[in-house]
Short mmCIF file of C-alpha atoms in Angstrom, two decimals:
data_model
loop_
_atom_site.label_atom_id
_atom_site.label_comp_id
_atom_site.label_asym_id
_atom_site.label_seq_id
_atom_site.Cartn_x
_atom_site.Cartn_y
_atom_site.Cartn_z
CA MET A 30 25.13 10.68 -24.46
CA VAL A 31 25.91 7.08 -25.33
CA THR A 32 29.30 5.56 -26.43
CA ILE A 33 29.51 2.66 -28.59
CA CYS A 34 33.93 1.55 -28.82
CA VAL A 35 34.11 -2.20 -31.24
CA ASP A 36 37.81 -3.52 -31.28
CA GLY A 37 39.21 -0.27 -29.33
CA GLU A 38 37.50 1.58 -31.89
CA ASN A 39 34.91 4.24 -31.34
CA LYS A 40 32.04 4.03 -34.00
CA THR A 41 29.42 6.20 -31.95
CA HIS A 42 29.42 8.84 -35.11
CA LYS A 43 29.63 6.32 -37.63
CA ILE A 44 26.45 4.18 -36.87
CA THR A 45 22.65 5.34 -36.66
CA ASP A 46 21.60 2.89 -34.54
CA TRP A 47 22.74 -0.44 -32.35
CA THR A 48 21.25 -3.75 -30.85
CA LEU A 49 22.22 -6.12 -28.32
CA TRP A 50 21.07 -9.66 -28.75
CA ALA A 51 21.85 -13.25 -27.44
CA GLY A 52 24.26 -15.01 -29.34
CA ASN A 53 24.21 -19.22 -30.14
CA ASP A 54 26.82 -19.69 -27.39
CA ASP A 55 24.10 -19.33 -24.34
CA ARG A 56 26.31 -17.31 -21.95
CA GLU A 57 27.60 -14.87 -25.11
CA VAL A 58 25.81 -11.33 -26.06
CA MET A 59 25.94 -9.98 -29.32
CA LEU A 60 26.35 -6.29 -30.57
CA THR A 61 24.61 -5.07 -33.77
CA CYS A 62 26.11 -1.95 -35.23
CA HIS A 63 23.58 -0.07 -37.92
CA PHE A 64 25.75 1.97 -40.35
CA ARG A 65 24.28 5.01 -42.51
CA SER A 66 24.70 2.95 -45.50
CA GLY A 67 22.18 0.27 -44.58
CA ARG A 68 25.42 -1.92 -43.38
CA LYS A 69 25.16 -4.09 -40.33
CA TYR A 70 27.99 -5.04 -38.41
CA THR A 71 28.11 -7.42 -35.63
CA ARG A 72 30.82 -8.23 -32.76
CA PRO A 73 30.54 -9.94 -29.69
CA LEU A 74 29.57 -7.42 -26.73
CA SER A 75 33.24 -8.85 -24.83
CA VAL A 76 35.53 -7.15 -27.87
CA CYS A 77 33.25 -3.92 -27.24
CA GLN A 78 32.67 -0.82 -25.02
CA ILE A 79 29.33 0.71 -24.26
CA THR A 80 29.23 3.87 -22.12
CA PRO A 81 27.20 4.25 -19.87
CA THR A 82 27.33 0.65 -17.89
CA VAL A 83 25.63 -0.05 -14.97
CA ASN A 84 25.58 -3.05 -12.92
CA LEU A 85 22.73 -3.82 -10.32
CA ARG A 86 23.21 -6.64 -7.90
CA ASN A 87 20.03 -8.41 -6.13
CA VAL A 88 17.34 -6.43 -7.67
CA PHE A 89 13.85 -7.02 -9.10
CA LEU A 90 12.45 -6.36 -12.01
CA GLU A 91 9.08 -4.94 -12.27
CA ARG A 92 7.14 -4.17 -15.98
CA LYS A 93 4.97 -1.28 -15.51
CA GLY A 94 1.44 -2.37 -15.22
CA ASN A 95 2.08 -5.87 -14.12
CA ALA A 96 2.45 -6.72 -10.66
CA VAL A 97 4.34 -9.40 -11.33
CA THR A 98 8.37 -8.94 -10.37
CA SER A 99 11.38 -11.47 -11.07
CA ARG A 100 14.53 -11.49 -8.74
CA ALA A 101 17.65 -11.37 -10.62
CA GLU A 102 21.35 -11.37 -9.33
CA LEU A 103 22.73 -9.43 -11.52
CA VAL A 104 21.44 -6.76 -14.45
CA ILE A 105 24.10 -4.49 -16.66
CA ILE A 106 22.44 -1.88 -18.28
CA TYR A 107 23.89 -0.76 -21.51
CA GLY A 108 23.45 3.04 -22.76
CA ASP A 109 19.93 3.04 -21.02
CA LYS A 110 18.50 1.05 -23.62
CA TYR A 111 19.01 -2.51 -23.38
CA ALA A 112 19.60 -4.58 -20.15
CA ALA A 113 21.54 -8.12 -19.31
CA VAL A 114 19.36 -10.03 -16.73
CA TYR A 115 21.12 -12.89 -14.84
CA TYR A 116 18.69 -14.58 -13.06
CA ARG A 117 21.84 -16.32 -11.38
CA GLU A 118 25.12 -14.85 -12.28
CA GLY A 119 27.08 -17.07 -14.56
CA GLU A 120 24.23 -18.64 -16.31
CA ARG A 121 22.76 -17.74 -19.37
CA PRO A 122 21.54 -13.72 -20.05
CA TYR A 123 18.14 -12.46 -21.13
CA ILE A 124 18.23 -9.15 -23.32
CA MET A 125 15.61 -7.01 -22.85
CA LYS A 126 14.71 -3.31 -23.62
CA THR A 127 14.92 -1.29 -20.69
CA THR A 128 11.75 0.42 -21.75
CA GLY A 129 8.71 -0.28 -19.10
CA LEU A 130 11.13 -1.80 -17.14
CA ASP A 131 12.31 -0.51 -13.46
CA PHE A 132 14.66 -2.33 -10.98
CA GLN A 133 14.12 -2.48 -7.37
CA GLN A 134 17.00 -3.05 -4.77
CA CYS A 135 15.97 -6.29 -2.80
CA SER A 136 15.48 -5.18 0.77
CA ALA A 137 17.74 -6.37 3.21
CA PHE A 138 14.95 -6.51 5.93
CA THR A 139 15.77 -10.27 6.54
CA GLU A 140 18.97 -9.34 7.96
CA HIS A 141 16.94 -7.15 10.77
CA ALA A 142 17.20 -8.09 14.37
CA VAL A 143 13.14 -8.02 14.01
CA PHE A 144 12.50 -10.16 11.18
CA ASN A 145 15.30 -12.70 13.02
CA TYR A 146 13.19 -12.72 16.19
CA LEU A 147 10.37 -13.52 14.20
CA CYS A 148 12.37 -16.80 12.78
CA ARG A 149 13.80 -17.57 16.47
CA VAL A 150 9.64 -17.30 17.88
CA ALA A 151 8.57 -19.77 14.56
CA ASN A 152 11.47 -22.29 15.81
CA GLU A 153 10.28 -22.17 19.28
CA ARG A 154 6.88 -23.08 18.45
CA ILE A 155 8.16 -25.93 16.92
CA PHE A 156 10.05 -27.37 19.47
CA TYR A 157 7.20 -27.25 21.73
CA ALA A 158 4.80 -28.19 19.35
CA ARG A 159 3.16 -31.79 19.12
CA GLY A 160 0.92 -34.17 17.13
CA ASN A 161 -0.66 -32.04 14.07
CA ASN A 162 0.27 -28.74 15.41
CA ARG A 163 4.27 -29.25 14.83
CA ASN A 164 3.46 -29.27 10.71
CA ILE A 165 1.29 -26.48 11.06
CA ASP A 166 4.18 -24.25 12.64
CA GLU A 167 7.35 -26.07 10.46
CA ASN A 168 4.96 -24.82 7.74
CA ILE A 169 4.94 -21.41 9.03
CA LEU A 170 8.64 -20.98 9.26
CA ARG A 171 9.12 -22.46 5.47
CA GLN A 172 6.76 -20.10 4.62
CA ILE A 173 8.52 -17.02 6.35
CA LYS A 174 11.98 -17.87 4.63
CA LYS A 175 10.72 -17.49 1.09
CA ILE A 176 9.45 -14.42 2.11
CA VAL A 177 10.77 -11.92 -1.17
CA PRO A 178 12.56 -9.25 0.05
CA HIS A 179 10.72 -6.48 -1.96
CA PRO A 180 10.95 -2.84 -0.69
CA ASP A 181 6.91 -2.43 -1.22
CA THR A 182 6.31 -4.86 1.04
CA ALA A 183 4.25 -4.23 4.59
CA LEU A 184 7.06 -6.51 6.29
CA HIS A 185 9.51 -4.62 4.85
CA ALA A 186 8.02 -1.58 6.51
CA TYR A 187 7.21 -3.34 10.10
CA CYS A 188 11.37 -4.84 10.64
CA SER A 189 12.65 -1.57 9.45
CA GLY A 190 9.75 0.84 11.00
CA GLN A 191 9.89 2.86 7.98
CA SER A 192 6.90 3.04 6.18
CA LYS A 193 6.53 4.70 2.80
CA LYS A 194 4.56 7.30 1.62
CA ARG A 195 2.40 7.08 -1.16
CA ASP A 196 0.44 9.98 -3.46
CA SER A 197 -3.13 9.11 -2.65
CA PRO A 198 -4.99 8.32 -6.25
CA TRP A 199 -6.89 11.23 -6.77
CA GLY A 200 -11.05 10.60 -7.24
CA LEU A 201 -11.56 8.66 -4.35
CA ILE A 202 -15.08 7.38 -3.84
CA PHE A 203 -17.25 6.60 -0.89
CA PRO A 204 -20.12 3.91 -2.38
CA PHE A 205 -20.93 2.71 0.95
CA GLY A 206 -21.14 5.79 2.93
CA LEU A 207 -18.97 7.93 4.94
CA ASN A 208 -18.45 9.96 8.19
CA GLU A 209 -15.08 11.98 8.56
CA SER A 210 -13.24 9.71 10.88
CA GLN A 211 -13.68 7.19 7.69
CA LEU A 212 -12.92 9.68 5.30
CA LEU A 213 -9.77 10.11 6.60
CA ALA A 214 -9.05 6.48 7.36
CA VAL A 215 -9.50 5.45 3.59
CA GLU A 216 -7.44 8.53 2.41
CA ARG A 217 -4.53 7.30 4.78
CA ALA A 218 -4.64 3.75 3.75
CA PHE A 219 -3.73 4.72 -0.01
CA SER A 220 -1.22 7.34 0.94
CA SER A 221 0.51 5.43 3.35
CA GLN A 222 2.38 1.56 3.05
CA VAL A 223 0.81 0.51 6.36
CA SER A 224 -2.53 1.51 8.10
CA VAL A 225 -3.76 0.37 10.99
CA ILE A 226 -7.71 1.37 11.60
CA GLU A 227 -8.74 0.11 14.97
CA GLY A 228 -12.39 0.68 16.88
CA PRO A 229 -15.14 -0.84 19.13
CA PRO A 230 -17.76 -2.64 17.52
CA GLY A 231 -20.36 -0.85 15.44
CA THR A 232 -18.29 2.82 14.53
CA GLY A 233 -18.11 1.77 10.75
CA LYS A 234 -14.73 -0.26 10.29
CA THR A 235 -16.66 -3.07 7.90
CA GLN A 236 -17.91 0.34 5.97
CA THR A 237 -14.21 1.43 6.07
CA ILE A 238 -12.97 -1.79 4.06
CA LEU A 239 -15.50 -1.68 1.72
CA ASN A 240 -14.34 1.63 0.62
CA ILE A 241 -11.07 1.10 0.13
CA VAL A 242 -11.90 -2.11 -1.77
CA ALA A 243 -14.21 -0.25 -4.14
CA ASN A 244 -11.38 2.20 -4.34
CA ILE A 245 -8.89 -0.44 -5.50
CA LEU A 246 -11.26 -2.21 -7.72
CA ILE A 247 -12.41 0.91 -9.84
CA GLN A 248 -7.96 1.07 -10.29
CA ASN A 249 -8.44 -2.71 -12.15
CA LYS A 250 -6.22 -4.09 -9.10
CA THR A 251 -7.02 -7.18 -7.49
CA VAL A 252 -6.77 -7.19 -3.19
CA ALA A 253 -6.40 -9.93 -0.31
CA ILE A 254 -9.05 -9.51 2.53
CA LEU A 255 -7.29 -11.53 5.86
CA SER A 256 -8.82 -12.09 8.97
CA ASN A 257 -7.92 -14.91 11.64
CA ASN A 258 -11.63 -15.34 11.67
CA ASN A 259 -13.72 -16.57 8.82
CA SER A 260 -16.69 -14.50 10.31
CA ALA A 261 -14.97 -10.90 9.46
CA VAL A 262 -14.22 -12.07 6.00
CA SER A 263 -17.70 -13.36 5.44
CA ASN A 264 -19.54 -10.17 6.69
CA VAL A 265 -17.32 -7.96 4.31
CA TYR A 266 -18.61 -10.67 1.29
CA GLU A 267 -21.77 -10.16 2.53
CA LYS A 268 -22.01 -6.75 2.53
CA MET A 269 -20.79 -6.80 -1.03
CA ASP A 270 -22.79 -9.38 -1.94
CA LYS A 271 -25.88 -7.49 -0.83
CA GLN A 272 -24.85 -4.32 -3.16
CA GLN A 273 -24.69 -6.95 -6.40
CA LEU A 274 -20.54 -7.55 -5.83
CA GLY A 275 -20.31 -11.02 -4.69
CA TYR A 276 -19.21 -12.35 -8.54
CA VAL A 277 -15.86 -9.79 -7.95
CA VAL A 278 -15.31 -11.67 -5.10
CA ALA A 279 -13.08 -15.30 -4.56
CA ARG A 280 -13.54 -16.86 -1.34
CA LEU A 281 -10.21 -19.16 -1.12
CA GLY A 282 -9.50 -18.87 3.09
CA SER A 283 -9.88 -22.84 3.56
CA THR A 284 -10.20 -26.12 0.97
CA GLU A 285 -14.11 -26.36 1.09
CA ASN A 286 -14.43 -22.59 -0.10
CA ARG A 287 -11.64 -22.95 -3.07
CA GLN A 288 -13.86 -26.33 -4.09
CA GLN A 289 -17.01 -24.14 -4.05
CA PHE A 290 -15.97 -21.19 -5.76
CA PHE A 291 -14.47 -23.30 -8.39
CA SER A 292 -17.02 -25.58 -8.95
CA THR A 293 -19.79 -22.97 -9.09
CA SER A 294 -20.67 -20.65 -11.60
CA ILE A 295 -20.79 -17.09 -10.87
CA SER A 296 -24.35 -15.10 -11.73
CA ARG A 297 -23.73 -11.68 -12.67
CA SER A 298 -26.26 -8.78 -12.78
CA GLU A 299 -27.74 -8.34 -16.33
CA GLU A 300 -29.32 -4.96 -14.68
CA VAL A 301 -28.64 -2.27 -17.24
CA LEU A 302 -27.01 0.23 -14.71
CA PRO A 303 -26.98 4.20 -15.41
CA ASP A 304 -24.16 6.37 -16.96
CA SER A 305 -21.67 6.77 -14.15
CA PRO A 306 -21.06 10.58 -12.67
CA SER A 307 -17.40 11.75 -14.13
CA ALA A 308 -14.62 11.71 -11.81
CA ASN A 309 -14.73 15.74 -11.60
CA ALA A 310 -18.50 15.45 -10.77
CA ILE A 311 -17.79 12.87 -7.84
CA ASP A 312 -14.42 15.17 -6.61
CA ASP A 313 -17.40 18.24 -6.43
CA VAL A 314 -19.20 16.11 -4.42
CA LEU A 315 -16.77 14.99 -1.88
CA GLN A 316 -15.64 18.52 -1.37
CA GLN A 317 -18.74 19.63 -0.44
CA VAL A 318 -19.69 16.60 1.62
CA LYS A 319 -16.02 17.20 3.81
CA LYS A 320 -17.37 20.65 4.21
CA HIS A 321 -20.55 19.63 5.68
CA LEU A 322 -18.73 16.70 7.56
CA ASN A 323 -16.32 19.52 9.30
CA ALA A 324 -19.68 21.78 9.82
CA ILE A 325 -21.31 18.51 11.76
CA ASN A 326 -18.09 18.40 14.10
CA GLN A 327 -17.42 21.86 15.02
CA VAL A 328 -21.28 21.20 16.05
CA ALA A 329 -20.77 18.12 18.03
CA SER A 330 -17.38 20.13 19.41
CA LEU A 331 -19.47 23.16 20.52
CA LYS A 332 -22.24 20.63 22.23
CA ALA A 333 -19.61 19.08 24.05
CA GLU A 334 -18.06 22.23 25.14
CA ILE A 335 -21.88 23.35 26.29
CA ASN A 336 -22.29 20.01 27.96
CA GLU A 337 -19.16 20.27 29.54
CA LEU A 338 -19.97 24.29 31.08
CA ASN A 339 -23.39 23.46 32.14
CA ILE A 340 -21.69 20.70 34.07
CA GLU A 341 -19.28 23.09 35.52
CA TYR A 342 -22.17 25.55 36.12
CA LYS A 343 -23.67 23.06 38.02
CA TYR A 344 -20.56 22.28 40.30
CA LEU A 345 -20.40 26.09 41.13
CA GLN A 346 -23.75 27.11 42.24
CA GLN A 347 -23.95 23.78 44.08
CA TRP A 348 -20.33 25.21 45.79
CA GLN A 349 -21.78 28.76 46.17
CA SER A 350 -24.92 27.30 47.90
CA GLN A 351 -22.70 25.62 50.73
CA ASN A 352 -19.82 28.01 50.90
CA LEU A 353 -21.51 31.61 51.02
CA ARG A 354 -23.77 33.49 52.63
CA PRO A 355 -26.52 34.60 50.44
CA GLU A 356 -25.55 37.97 50.66
CA GLU A 357 -22.01 36.96 49.29
CA LEU A 358 -23.92 35.19 46.19
CA PHE A 359 -24.16 38.38 43.95
CA SER A 360 -21.33 38.82 42.54
CA HIS A 361 -22.42 42.24 41.16
CA LYS A 362 -21.86 43.46 44.73
CA TYR A 363 -18.31 43.28 44.09
CA ARG A 364 -17.66 44.68 40.60
CA LEU A 365 -16.24 41.18 39.39
CA SER A 366 -16.64 39.59 36.12
CA SER A 367 -17.47 36.09 36.07
CA ARG A 368 -14.37 34.41 34.82
CA LYS A 369 -12.63 36.70 38.13
CA THR A 370 -15.36 35.30 40.26
CA THR A 371 -14.04 31.30 39.10
CA ASP A 372 -10.51 32.54 39.37
CA LEU A 373 -10.76 33.85 42.68
CA MET A 374 -13.28 30.95 43.61
CA ALA A 375 -9.96 28.56 42.12
CA TYR A 376 -7.13 30.62 43.75
#
């Protein structure tokens, strides 16, 4: 329950609504009380008291459905209805309704030993750099110091050693094909803050990346694909372009690529596509695929076990021929089972 006091008098039960707004003085916040009679009464917030009032320091402001965040030194929330946002403490406040706003505490990972180590490494690279490399290394340090300490970043997870668990979105799609390990990799990519997918060449890492990208796109989100070499990024682009999805990709990894992207018109296929199946239908098929993949893996596991047993049997026959007399090869003579015979040999 919200309580409004003006000049020391409780006005809560006399008013129907209240609003906050910025006054003529940039640093002044005004409170307007709306009475049942239709009359309004405005006073500076400095002579009023609103309960509850919550002070938040060093927080990020995020609007639901908007990826842009802003950082404020101080946010004062009045009655869970309005927020006075001070991007710099002591300066002009911005009055916002709290509906649709989310506040996240700034991360302290820039004070962690891991982050300090990264900064020291960057400084050492500058110290030993020569020629043009020095400019590059100095720029790296500048970019490190500009990093936004948001708790949802991968760097926060890396420096703090704590990866957030996320709720995997329902209705994942796999338009680029899959096997069981790829399916698991995609699911974990959406349920973890940081994922590492590794494997030798030809094991389907690019295919997994394409499936991850596809699921991000159908959620109307954007994704950055980065690599320390152009060929890896080009490989992803070429496979998407082959499926007539090149128009959704902006290649921005170099000055040349950026100039080419903005100077070239993007052609989009005009082909009329059939209606897509519903999310429920896709999920039903995916559940069946999971069962089949599990069965395939079980078959492969049993085949591997059979191969191991065949090898063991071969070595057993070889050992018997070298260590036992012919009349001793008949285990039934001693009424021993195969397992007991094997145990006896091992003993």
